[in-house]
Coordinates of C-alpha atoms in Angstrom, one line a residue:
M1 CA 94.8 103.6 100.3
L2 CA 96.8 105.0 98.1
K3 CA 99.8 102.7 96.3
M4 CA 103.2 103.7 95.5
K5 CA 102.8 103.6 92.3
T6 CA 100.1 106.0 91.6
L7 CA 101.1 108.4 93.3
S8 CA 104.1 111.0 92.4
K9 CA 107.1 110.5 94.1
S10 CA 107.9 114.2 94.7
L11 CA 105.1 114.4 97.4
V12 CA 106.9 111.3 98.9
P13 CA 109.7 111.9 100.8
S14 CA 112.5 109.4 99.9
R15 CA 112.8 108.0 103.9
I16 CA 108.7 107.0 103.1
L17 CA 109.7 105.4 99.4
E18 CA 112.9 103.6 101.0
T19 CA 110.7 102.4 104.9
L20 CA 108.2 100.9 101.3
A21 CA 110.3 99.8 99.3
V22 CA 111.8 97.6 102.2
L23 CA 108.4 95.6 102.2
H24 CA 108.2 95.6 98.6
D25 CA 111.6 94.1 98.5
H26 CA 110.5 91.2 100.6
G27 CA 108.0 90.2 98.7
F28 CA 104.9 92.6 100.7
E29 CA 101.9 94.6 99.7
A30 CA 102.7 98.4 100.9
Y31 CA 100.2 101.5 100.6
L32 CA 100.2 104.3 102.2
V33 CA 97.2 104.9 104.5
G34 CA 95.0 107.5 106.6
G35 CA 95.5 111.1 106.9
C36 CA 98.7 111.7 104.9
V37 CA 96.6 110.0 101.7
R38 CA 94.4 112.7 102.9
D39 CA 97.0 115.4 103.1
L40 CA 97.7 114.5 99.8
L41 CA 95.0 114.3 98.3
L42 CA 93.9 118.2 99.3
G43 CA 97.6 119.5 98.3
R44 CA 98.3 119.7 102.1
E45 CA 102.5 118.5 103.9
P46 CA 100.8 115.7 106.1
K47 CA 102.2 115.3 109.8
D48 CA 102.8 111.7 109.7
W49 CA 103.3 108.9 107.3
D50 CA 101.6 105.5 107.6
I51 CA 101.8 102.2 106.1
T52 CA 99.4 99.2 106.0
T53 CA 101.3 95.8 104.8
P54 CA 100.2 92.5 105.0
A55 CA 103.1 91.7 106.4
L56 CA 103.2 89.8 110.1
P57 CA 104.5 92.2 112.6
E58 CA 106.6 89.7 113.8
E59 CA 108.1 90.0 110.6
I60 CA 107.9 93.9 109.8
V61 CA 111.0 93.6 113.0
K62 CA 112.6 91.4 111.4
L63 CA 113.4 94.0 107.9
Y64 CA 114.3 97.5 109.9
P65 CA 117.1 98.0 112.0
K66 CA 114.7 99.5 114.9
T67 CA 111.6 99.4 115.6
V68 CA 108.9 99.4 118.2
Y69 CA 106.8 97.1 118.7
E70 CA 104.4 96.7 122.2
N71 CA 101.2 97.5 122.2
E72 CA 98.0 95.5 121.6
F73 CA 96.8 96.6 117.3
G74 CA 100.2 95.1 115.9
T75 CA 101.0 97.9 114.5
V76 CA 104.9 98.3 114.6
M77 CA 106.7 101.9 114.5
V78 CA 110.2 102.1 112.4
V79 CA 113.0 104.7 113.8
H80 CA 114.9 106.3 111.3
E81 CA 117.7 107.3 113.9
G82 CA 119.3 110.2 112.8
E83 CA 116.8 111.2 111.2
E84 CA 116.3 116.1 111.3
D85 CA 112.5 115.8 110.3
E86 CA 110.3 114.9 113.2
K87 CA 107.9 113.6 110.4
L88 CA 110.2 110.8 109.5
K89 CA 111.8 109.6 112.6
T90 CA 108.8 107.1 112.7
V91 CA 106.7 105.9 111.3
E92 CA 103.7 103.1 111.9
I93 CA 103.5 100.2 109.9
T94 CA 100.1 97.9 110.9
P95 CA 99.1 94.9 108.8

């Protein structure tokens, strides 16, 4: 896991930083995880962005204007309407 503070903000799109900031602003820890961290460490551009947090799915859903939460894994898809970059249109947040 890579904390937002330890990662150069120039490597992470502002849309992702905003998504992390919403969780932080509401008192939740939030970390980038998975393939995006691997890609950043290898100097590659991530294909998608995943976040983990101790917030419950129901809490996450309340924080963002548009979400999809219909699975048994607790993953909430945050939908960024109007986003042109396909990699940033949806962000997975998993408790």
